[in-house]
PDB file of C-alpha atoms in Angstrom:
ATOM      1  CA  MET W   1      69.602 108.445  45.101  1.00  0.00           C
ATOM      2  CA  ALA W   2      66.288 108.451  46.966  1.00  0.00           C
ATOM      3  CA  SER W   3      66.985 105.053  48.551  1.00  0.00           C
ATOM      4  CA  ALA W   4      70.407 106.235  49.750  1.00  0.00           C
ATOM      5  CA  ILE W   5      68.877 109.316  51.374  1.00  0.00           C
ATOM      6  CA  LEU W   6      66.218 107.146  53.042  1.00  0.00           C
ATOM      7  CA  LYS W   7      68.852 104.791  54.442  1.00  0.00           C
ATOM      8  CA  ARG W   8      70.832 107.697  55.878  1.00  0.00           C
ATOM      9  CA  ARG W   9      67.714 109.093  57.539  1.00  0.00           C
ATOM     10  CA  LYS W  10      66.894 105.713  59.084  1.00  0.00           C
ATOM     11  CA  HIS W  11      70.459 105.401  60.313  1.00  0.00           C
ATOM     12  CA  SER W  12      70.420 108.857  61.881  1.00  0.00           C
ATOM     13  CA  VAL W  13      67.080 108.169  63.581  1.00  0.00           C
ATOM     14  CA  ARG W  14      68.461 104.896  64.961  1.00  0.00           C
ATOM     15  CA  GLU W  15      71.592 106.631  66.282  1.00  0.00           C
ATOM     16  CA  ARG W  16      69.534 109.383  67.968  1.00  0.00           C
ATOM     17  CA  SER W  17      67.409 106.699  69.625  1.00  0.00           C
ATOM     18  CA  LYS W  18      70.490 104.898  70.957  1.00  0.00           C
ATOM     19  CA  ARG W  19      71.957 108.127  72.308  1.00  0.00           C
ATOM     20  CA  ARG W  20      68.647 108.999  73.965  1.00  0.00           C
ATOM     21  CA  LYS W  21      68.440 105.576  75.679  1.00  0.00           C
ATOM     22  CA  TYR W  22      72.051 105.825  76.822  1.00  0.00           C
ATOM     23  CA  SER W  23      71.432 109.322  78.203  1.00  0.00           C
ATOM     24  CA  VAL W  24      68.356 108.159  80.121  1.00  0.00           C
ATOM     25  CA  ARG W  25      70.245 105.177  81.534  1.00  0.00           C
ATOM     26  CA  LYS W  26      73.163 107.397  82.547  1.00  0.00           C
ATOM     27  CA  ARG W  27      70.843 109.878  84.275  1.00  0.00           C
ATOM     28  CA  SER W  28      69.149 107.035  86.145  1.00  0.00           C
ATOM     29  CA  ILE W  29      72.494 105.805  87.462  1.00  0.00           C
ATOM     30  CA  TYR W  30      73.485 109.299  88.575  1.00  0.00           C
ATOM     31  CA  LEU W  31      70.125 109.855  90.293  1.00  0.00           C
ATOM     32  CA  GLY W  32      70.461 106.499  92.057  1.00  0.00           C
ATOM     33  CA  LEU W  33      73.945 107.364  93.331  1.00  0.00           C
ATOM     34  CA  ILE W  34      72.772 110.789  94.502  1.00  0.00           C
ATOM     35  CA  ALA W  35      69.823 109.235  96.327  1.00  0.00           C
ATOM     36  CA  LEU W  36      72.119 106.693  97.986  1.00  0.00           C
ATOM     37  CA  ALA W  37      74.531 109.436  99.031  1.00  0.00           C
ATOM     38  CA  ILE W  38      71.646 111.317 100.670  1.00  0.00           C
ATOM     39  CA  ILE W  39      69.802 108.392 102.251  1.00  0.00           C
ATOM     40  CA  PHE W  40      72.796 106.584 103.772  1.00  0.00           C
ATOM     41  CA  PRO W  41      73.962 109.480 106.011  1.00  0.00           C
ATOM     42  CA  VAL W  42      70.356 110.039 107.116  1.00  0.00           C
ATOM     43  CA  LEU W  43      69.975 106.386 108.107  1.00  0.00           C
ATOM     44  CA  GLN W  44      73.339 106.496 109.862  1.00  0.00           C
ATOM     45  CA  TYR W  45      72.280 109.612 111.770  1.00  0.00           C
ATOM     46  CA  VAL W  46      69.005 107.989 112.825  1.00  0.00           C
ATOM     47  CA  PHE W  47      70.882 104.893 114.009  1.00  0.00           C
ATOM     48  CA  LEU W  48      73.303 106.982 116.070  1.00  0.00           C
ATOM     49  CA  CYS W  49      70.422 108.922 117.590  1.00  0.00           C
ATOM     50  CA  GLN W  50      68.765 105.675 118.631  1.00  0.00           C
ATOM     51  CA  MET W  51      72.037 104.440 120.113  1.00  0.00           C
ATOM     52  CA  THR W  52      72.456 107.675 122.047  1.00  0.00           C
ATOM     53  CA  SER W  53      68.888 107.713 123.355  1.00  0.00           C
ATOM     54  CA  SER W  54      69.205 104.137 124.603  1.00  0.00           C
ATOM     55  CA  GLY W  55      72.552 104.876 126.291  1.00  0.00           C
ATOM     56  CA  ALA W  56      74.341 102.289 124.160  1.00  0.00           C
ATOM     57  CA  SER W  57      76.894 104.713 122.779  1.00  0.00           C
ATOM     58  CA  ASP W  58      78.781 104.886 126.086  1.00  0.00           C
ATOM     59  CA  SER W  59      79.234 101.183 126.656  1.00  0.00           C
ATOM     60  CA  LEU W  60      78.662  98.502 124.059  1.00  0.00           C
ATOM     61  CA  THR W  61      78.853  94.794 124.798  1.00  0.00           C
ATOM     62  CA  ILE W  62      78.254  92.168 122.135  1.00  0.00           C
ATOM     63  CA  GLN W  63      76.896  89.139 123.934  1.00  0.00           C
ATOM     64  CA  PRO W  64      76.650  85.732 122.236  1.00  0.00           C
ATOM     65  CA  GLN W  65      73.285  83.999 122.269  1.00  0.00           C
ATOM     66  CA  GLN W  66      74.477  80.794 123.873  1.00  0.00           C
ATOM     67  CA  GLN W  67      75.060  80.842 127.629  1.00  0.00           C
ATOM     68  CA  GLN W  68      78.297  78.850 127.530  1.00  0.00           C
ATOM     69  CA  HIS W  69      79.994  81.517 125.414  1.00  0.00           C
ATOM     70  CA  GLN W  70      79.102  84.472 127.606  1.00  0.00           C
ATOM     71  CA  THR W  71      82.645  85.695 128.184  1.00  0.00           C
ATOM     72  CA  ASP W  72      84.336  89.011 127.547  1.00  0.00           C
ATOM     73  CA  LEU W  73      85.724  87.716 124.251  1.00  0.00           C
ATOM     74  CA  PHE W  74      84.066  90.462 122.187  1.00  0.00           C
ATOM     75  CA  LYS W  75      83.646  93.030 124.897  1.00  0.00           C
ATOM     76  CA  VAL W  76      84.398  96.670 124.284  1.00  0.00           C
ATOM     77  CA  GLU W  77      85.992  97.974 127.448  1.00  0.00           C
ATOM     78  CA  ASP W  78      86.461 101.541 128.613  1.00  0.00           C
ATOM     79  CA  SER W  79      90.015 102.273 129.742  1.00  0.00           C
ATOM     80  CA  ASN W  80      91.916 105.080 131.450  1.00  0.00           C
ATOM     81  CA  GLU W  81      89.788 105.321 134.556  1.00  0.00           C
ATOM     82  CA  GLU W  82      90.701 108.463 136.432  1.00  0.00           C
ATOM     83  CA  LYS W  83      89.236 109.605 139.775  1.00  0.00           C
ATOM     84  CA  GLY W  84      86.330 107.251 139.516  1.00  0.00           C
ATOM     85  CA  ASN W  85      85.246 108.524 136.110  1.00  0.00           C
ATOM     86  CA  VAL W  86      85.424 106.112 133.180  1.00  0.00           C
ATOM     87  CA  GLN W  87      86.476 107.812 129.991  1.00  0.00           C
ATOM     88  CA  SER W  88      84.964 106.773 126.669  1.00  0.00           C
ATOM     89  CA  ASN W  89      88.225 105.362 125.322  1.00  0.00           C
ATOM     90  CA  ALA W  90      87.162 101.905 124.165  1.00  0.00           C
ATOM     91  CA  PHE W  91      89.147  99.115 122.567  1.00  0.00           C
ATOM     92  CA  LEU W  92      87.835  95.844 121.156  1.00  0.00           C
ATOM     93  CA  THR W  93      89.588  93.146 123.161  1.00  0.00           C
ATOM     94  CA  MET W  94      88.998  90.007 121.105  1.00  0.00           C
ATOM     95  CA  TYR W  95      92.233  88.622 122.505  1.00  0.00           C
ATOM     96  CA  GLY W  96      92.425  90.026 126.001  1.00  0.00           C
ATOM     97  CA  SER W  97      94.046  89.034 129.267  1.00  0.00           C
ATOM     98  CA  HIS W  98      91.665  86.075 129.621  1.00  0.00           C
ATOM     99  CA  VAL W  99      93.493  84.197 126.834  1.00  0.00           C
ATOM    100  CA  VAL W 100      97.059  85.517 127.178  1.00  0.00           C
ATOM    101  CA  ALA W 101      98.317  82.998 129.758  1.00  0.00           C
ATOM    102  CA  ASP W 102      97.005  79.944 127.895  1.00  0.00           C
ATOM    103  CA  SER W 103      98.365  81.221 124.580  1.00  0.00           C
ATOM    104  CA  ILE W 104     101.859  81.903 125.936  1.00  0.00           C
ATOM    105  CA  ALA W 105     101.946  78.492 127.656  1.00  0.00           C
ATOM    106  CA  GLN W 106     101.609  76.801 124.249  1.00  0.00           C
ATOM    107  CA  LEU W 107     104.561  78.650 122.689  1.00  0.00           C
ATOM    108  CA  PRO W 108     107.964  76.989 122.105  1.00  0.00           C
ATOM    109  CA  LYS W 109     110.553  77.503 124.825  1.00  0.00           C
ATOM    110  CA  TRP W 110     112.757  79.952 122.917  1.00  0.00           C
ATOM    111  CA  LEU W 111     109.746  82.185 122.290  1.00  0.00           C
ATOM    112  CA  LYS W 112     108.621  82.070 125.925  1.00  0.00           C
ATOM    113  CA  ASP W 113     112.164  82.887 127.003  1.00  0.00           C
ATOM    114  CA  TYR W 114     112.298  85.871 124.658  1.00  0.00           C
ATOM    115  CA  PHE W 115     108.900  87.118 125.797  1.00  0.00           C
ATOM    116  CA  ASP W 116     110.001  86.869 129.443  1.00  0.00           C
ATOM    117  CA  TRP W 117     113.173  88.796 128.625  1.00  0.00           C
ATOM    118  CA  HIS W 118     111.194  91.305 126.520  1.00  0.00           C
ATOM    119  CA  ARG W 119     108.732  91.878 129.380  1.00  0.00           C
ATOM    120  CA  ASP W 120     111.536  92.402 131.884  1.00  0.00           C
ATOM    121  CA  GLN W 121     113.307  94.883 129.587  1.00  0.00           C
ATOM    122  CA  THR W 122     110.159  96.939 128.948  1.00  0.00           C
ATOM    123  CA  ILE W 123     109.136  97.026 132.622  1.00  0.00           C
ATOM    124  CA  ASN W 124     112.644  97.644 133.952  1.00  0.00           C
ATOM    125  CA  PRO W 125     114.629  99.298 131.144  1.00  0.00           C
ATOM    126  CA  THR W 126     118.280 100.143 131.736  1.00  0.00           C
ATOM    127  CA  SER W 127     120.951 102.041 129.875  1.00  0.00           C
ATOM    128  CA  GLU W 128     121.849  98.737 128.203  1.00  0.00           C
ATOM    129  CA  THR W 129     118.356  98.139 126.776  1.00  0.00           C
ATOM    130  CA  LYS W 130     118.344  98.262 122.974  1.00  0.00           C
ATOM    131  CA  TYR W 131     115.405  98.299 120.600  1.00  0.00           C
ATOM    132  CA  LEU W 132     114.561  96.986 117.149  1.00  0.00           C
ATOM    133  CA  ILE W 133     111.815  99.120 115.632  1.00  0.00           C
ATOM    134  CA  LEU W 134     109.232  98.186 113.018  1.00  0.00           C
ATOM    135  CA  ALA W 135     108.408 101.637 111.684  1.00  0.00           C
ATOM    136  CA  CYS W 136     105.819 102.932 109.269  1.00  0.00           C
ATOM    137  CA  LEU W 137     105.807 106.725 109.018  1.00  0.00           C
ATOM    138  CA  PRO W 138     103.281 108.913 107.185  1.00  0.00           C
ATOM    139  CA  THR W 139     105.834 109.541 104.410  1.00  0.00           C
ATOM    140  CA  ASP W 140     106.618 105.828 103.894  1.00  0.00           C
ATOM    141  CA  LYS W 141     105.521 104.121 100.681  1.00  0.00           C
ATOM    142  CA  GLN W 142     106.747 100.594 101.516  1.00  0.00           C
ATOM    143  CA  CYS W 143     104.578  99.709 104.530  1.00  0.00           C
ATOM    144  CA  GLY W 144     102.140  97.502 102.654  1.00  0.00           C
ATOM    145  CA  GLY W 145      98.723  96.411 103.833  1.00  0.00           C
ATOM    146  CA  ILE W 146      97.647  94.270 106.771  1.00  0.00           C
ATOM    147  CA  SER W 147      99.018  91.058 105.252  1.00  0.00           C
ATOM    148  CA  ASP W 148     102.413  92.578 104.389  1.00  0.00           C
ATOM    149  CA  ARG W 149     102.763  93.898 107.924  1.00  0.00           C
ATOM    150  CA  LEU W 150     101.588  90.864 109.881  1.00  0.00           C
ATOM    151  CA  ARG W 151     103.056  88.031 107.777  1.00  0.00           C
ATOM    152  CA  PRO W 152     106.732  88.710 108.621  1.00  0.00           C
ATOM    153  CA  LEU W 153     106.140  89.199 112.374  1.00  0.00           C
ATOM    154  CA  PRO W 154     107.367  85.653 113.240  1.00  0.00           C
ATOM    155  CA  PHE W 155     110.617  86.426 111.416  1.00  0.00           C
ATOM    156  CA  TYR W 156     111.020  89.774 113.182  1.00  0.00           C
ATOM    157  CA  ILE W 157     110.493  88.127 116.589  1.00  0.00           C
ATOM    158  CA  LEU W 158     113.097  85.466 115.809  1.00  0.00           C
ATOM    159  CA  PHE W 159     115.486  88.081 114.433  1.00  0.00           C
ATOM    160  CA  ALA W 160     115.079  90.276 117.541  1.00  0.00           C
ATOM    161  CA  SER W 161     115.555  87.321 119.880  1.00  0.00           C
ATOM    162  CA  MET W 162     118.853  86.362 118.258  1.00  0.00           C
ATOM    163  CA  VAL W 163     120.350  89.853 118.427  1.00  0.00           C
ATOM    164  CA  PRO W 164     118.906  90.336 121.133  1.00  0.00           C
ATOM    165  CA  ARG W 165     116.862  93.529 121.128  1.00  0.00           C
ATOM    166  CA  VAL W 166     113.427  94.581 122.337  1.00  0.00           C
ATOM    167  CA  LEU W 167     111.087  94.446 119.355  1.00  0.00           C
ATOM    168  CA  CYS W 168     108.659  97.366 119.231  1.00  0.00           C
ATOM    169  CA  ILE W 169     106.167  98.587 116.649  1.00  0.00           C
ATOM    170  CA  TYR W 170     105.870 102.216 115.587  1.00  0.00           C
ATOM    171  CA  TRP W 171     103.168 102.345 112.919  1.00  0.00           C
ATOM    172  CA  LEU W 172     101.703 105.782 112.238  1.00  0.00           C
ATOM    173  CA  LYS W 173     100.221 105.126 108.814  1.00  0.00           C
ATOM    174  CA  PRO W 174      97.318 105.430 108.166  1.00  0.00           C
ATOM    175  CA  SER W 175      96.864 106.152 111.916  1.00  0.00           C
ATOM    176  CA  PRO W 176      98.811 105.240 115.055  1.00  0.00           C
ATOM    177  CA  LEU W 177      98.399 101.557 115.836  1.00  0.00           C
ATOM    178  CA  GLU W 178      97.654 102.436 119.469  1.00  0.00           C
ATOM    179  CA  ASP W 179      94.390 104.016 118.290  1.00  0.00           C
ATOM    180  CA  PHE W 180      93.142 100.525 117.420  1.00  0.00           C
ATOM    181  CA  LEU W 181      95.064  98.051 119.586  1.00  0.00           C
ATOM    182  CA  GLN W 182      96.486  97.983 123.094  1.00  0.00           C
ATOM    183  CA  PRO W 183      98.830  95.376 124.624  1.00  0.00           C
ATOM    184  CA  PRO W 184      96.741  92.948 126.730  1.00  0.00           C
ATOM    185  CA  GLU W 185      97.416  92.602 130.415  1.00  0.00           C
ATOM    186  CA  GLY W 186     100.020  89.887 130.891  1.00  0.00           C
ATOM    187  CA  GLY W 187     100.998  90.011 127.228  1.00  0.00           C
ATOM    188  CA  ILE W 188     103.789  91.666 125.290  1.00  0.00           C
ATOM    189  CA  ASP W 189     104.030  95.431 125.312  1.00  0.00           C
ATOM    190  CA  TRP W 190     104.941  96.055 121.686  1.00  0.00           C
ATOM    191  CA  ARG W 191     104.824  99.860 121.997  1.00  0.00           C
ATOM    192  CA  CYS W 192     108.034 101.821 121.546  1.00  0.00           C
ATOM    193  CA  PRO W 193     109.366 104.179 124.227  1.00  0.00           C
ATOM    194  CA  ALA W 194     107.838 107.660 124.173  1.00  0.00           C
ATOM    195  CA  GLU W 195     111.114 109.293 123.136  1.00  0.00           C
ATOM    196  CA  VAL W 196     111.041 107.499 119.769  1.00  0.00           C
ATOM    197  CA  SER W 197     108.483 109.955 118.405  1.00  0.00           C
ATOM    198  CA  SER W 198     110.894 112.847 118.994  1.00  0.00           C
ATOM    199  CA  LEU W 199     113.750 111.050 117.235  1.00  0.00           C
ATOM    200  CA  TYR W 200     111.979 110.534 113.913  1.00  0.00           C
ATOM    201  CA  ASP W 201     112.020 113.247 111.270  1.00  0.00           C
ATOM    202  CA  MET W 202     108.485 113.114 109.892  1.00  0.00           C
ATOM    203  CA  SER W 203     109.516 114.886 106.691  1.00  0.00           C
ATOM    204  CA  ARG W 204     111.551 111.793 105.750  1.00  0.00           C
ATOM    205  CA  ASP W 205     110.598 108.157 105.342  1.00  0.00           C
ATOM    206  CA  ALA W 206     111.858 105.505 107.761  1.00  0.00           C
ATOM    207  CA  ASP W 207     114.572 104.371 105.332  1.00  0.00           C
ATOM    208  CA  HIS W 208     116.323 107.750 105.313  1.00  0.00           C
ATOM    209  CA  GLN W 209     116.434 108.956 108.901  1.00  0.00           C
ATOM    210  CA  ASN W 210     119.405 110.750 110.433  1.00  0.00           C
ATOM    211  CA  THR W 211     118.932 109.499 114.002  1.00  0.00           C
ATOM    212  CA  ILE W 212     117.482 105.994 113.711  1.00  0.00           C
ATOM    213  CA  ARG W 213     119.296 103.855 111.138  1.00  0.00           C
ATOM    214  CA  MET W 214     117.401 101.373 108.966  1.00  0.00           C
ATOM    215  CA  ILE W 215     118.805  97.916 108.233  1.00  0.00           C
ATOM    216  CA  PHE W 216     117.543  95.345 105.756  1.00  0.00           C
ATOM    217  CA  PRO W 217     117.972  91.685 106.791  1.00  0.00           C
ATOM    218  CA  ASN W 218     117.446  90.587 103.186  1.00  0.00           C
ATOM    219  CA  LYS W 219     119.059  92.303 100.214  1.00  0.00           C
ATOM    220  CA  ILE W 220     117.882  92.748  96.679  1.00  0.00           C
ATOM    221  CA  GLY W 221     119.906  90.606  94.331  1.00  0.00           C
ATOM    222  CA  LYS W 222     121.388  87.113  94.364  1.00  0.00           C
ATOM    223  CA  ASP W 223     122.586  87.179  97.982  1.00  0.00           C
ATOM    224  CA  ASN W 224     121.777  84.063  99.948  1.00  0.00           C
ATOM    225  CA  MET W 225     118.929  84.928 102.304  1.00  0.00           C
ATOM    226  CA  VAL W 226     120.210  82.871 105.253  1.00  0.00           C
ATOM    227  CA  GLU W 227     123.790  84.164 104.953  1.00  0.00           C
ATOM    228  CA  THR W 228     122.538  87.746 104.719  1.00  0.00           C
ATOM    229  CA  VAL W 229     120.379  87.388 107.837  1.00  0.00           C
ATOM    230  CA  GLU W 230     123.250  85.758 109.761  1.00  0.00           C
ATOM    231  CA  SER W 231     125.588  88.610 108.874  1.00  0.00           C
ATOM    232  CA  ARG W 232     122.989  91.135 110.039  1.00  0.00           C
ATOM    233  CA  ILE W 233     122.606  89.276 113.360  1.00  0.00           C
ATOM    234  CA  LEU W 234     126.359  89.264 113.977  1.00  0.00           C
ATOM    235  CA  GLY W 235     126.574  92.952 113.105  1.00  0.00           C
ATOM    236  CA  LEU W 236     123.709  93.957 115.403  1.00  0.00           C
ATOM    237  CA  ARG W 237     125.193  92.077 118.341  1.00  0.00           C
ATOM    238  CA  GLU W 238     128.158  94.445 118.170  1.00  0.00           C
ATOM    239  CA  ASP W 239     126.119  97.583 117.421  1.00  0.00           C
ATOM    240  CA  GLU W 240     125.827  99.981 120.359  1.00  0.00           C
ATOM    241  CA  SER W 241     122.976 102.066 118.915  1.00  0.00           C
ATOM    242  CA  LYS W 242     119.989 102.188 121.239  1.00  0.00           C
ATOM    243  CA  TYR W 243     117.463 102.300 118.403  1.00  0.00           C
ATOM    244  CA  ILE W 244     117.676 100.567 115.041  1.00  0.00           C
ATOM    245  CA  SER W 245     114.853 100.183 112.572  1.00  0.00           C
ATOM    246  CA  THR W 246     114.404  97.183 110.315  1.00  0.00           C
ATOM    247  CA  ARG W 247     112.357  96.202 107.299  1.00  0.00           C
ATOM    248  CA  LEU W 248     112.321  93.246 104.950  1.00  0.00           C
ATOM    249  CA  ILE W 249     112.663  94.153 101.306  1.00  0.00           C
ATOM    250  CA  SER W 250     110.691  91.051 100.324  1.00  0.00           C
ATOM    251  CA  ASN W 251     107.728  89.833 102.377  1.00  0.00           C
ATOM    252  CA  ASP W 252     106.903  86.881 100.131  1.00  0.00           C
ATOM    253  CA  ILE W 253     106.285  83.528 101.801  1.00  0.00           C
ATOM    254  CA  PRO W 254     109.295  81.662 100.265  1.00  0.00           C
ATOM    255  CA  SER W 255     111.643  84.331 101.641  1.00  0.00           C
ATOM    256  CA  MET W 256     110.009  84.055 105.067  1.00  0.00           C
ATOM    257  CA  ASN W 257     110.348  80.272 105.085  1.00  0.00           C
ATOM    258  CA  GLU W 258     113.980  80.408 103.952  1.00  0.00           C
ATOM    259  CA  ALA W 259     114.873  82.950 106.627  1.00  0.00           C
ATOM    260  CA  LEU W 260     113.097  81.040 109.383  1.00  0.00           C
TER     261      LEU W 260
END
């Protein structure tokens, strides 16, 4: 009896010791996180103050160390100059007008022809100009991440060129794409006409709009991808709607390769 009581006491002492160590470790982690949450904003504030005092917050240029690479490749430029005053509306132009001409010159002929036609339609739109919209609205749940959005772009360009329609991008989620990127001078203006924003019902997702219809080049099921895309192309060539939205149900690489 006495030995059993002694064993239970030892066990309870051991358990209390474990709980005490765990509690101390847990408190240390919490204190570390709290300290990090306090210190990081302070350091960030100090950094911004230094940037402001040195005048670097208005115009920032990242210059490479080697002389031969001193171009405007990573230059942050201020745009929207009005009445001699430069507004602080900066965009990172990693691929700016200095590389557009060379890049377009290396494209296949059909792509250069479409880009020429696209440029003419956006600069001089007529009543016959029709658009194919890549939309991502705040209520959409199928937009995907950066990879899901960028990977099918070659297919969308080919699809738009065969219809033909002006391909434009209307991404509002998580923020308007124009807040981060701007079409380079001499490049393709991928922005949609201003009236598009008034045509979308923001309480609905892009798949269920009343004004701008959504089409899916590839269906879910056993439909042949190529035959489905061809039928969509033939249908769009006869469609008189000014604006039509499109989205691929599957953005996987095999589907892209089969469609292209």
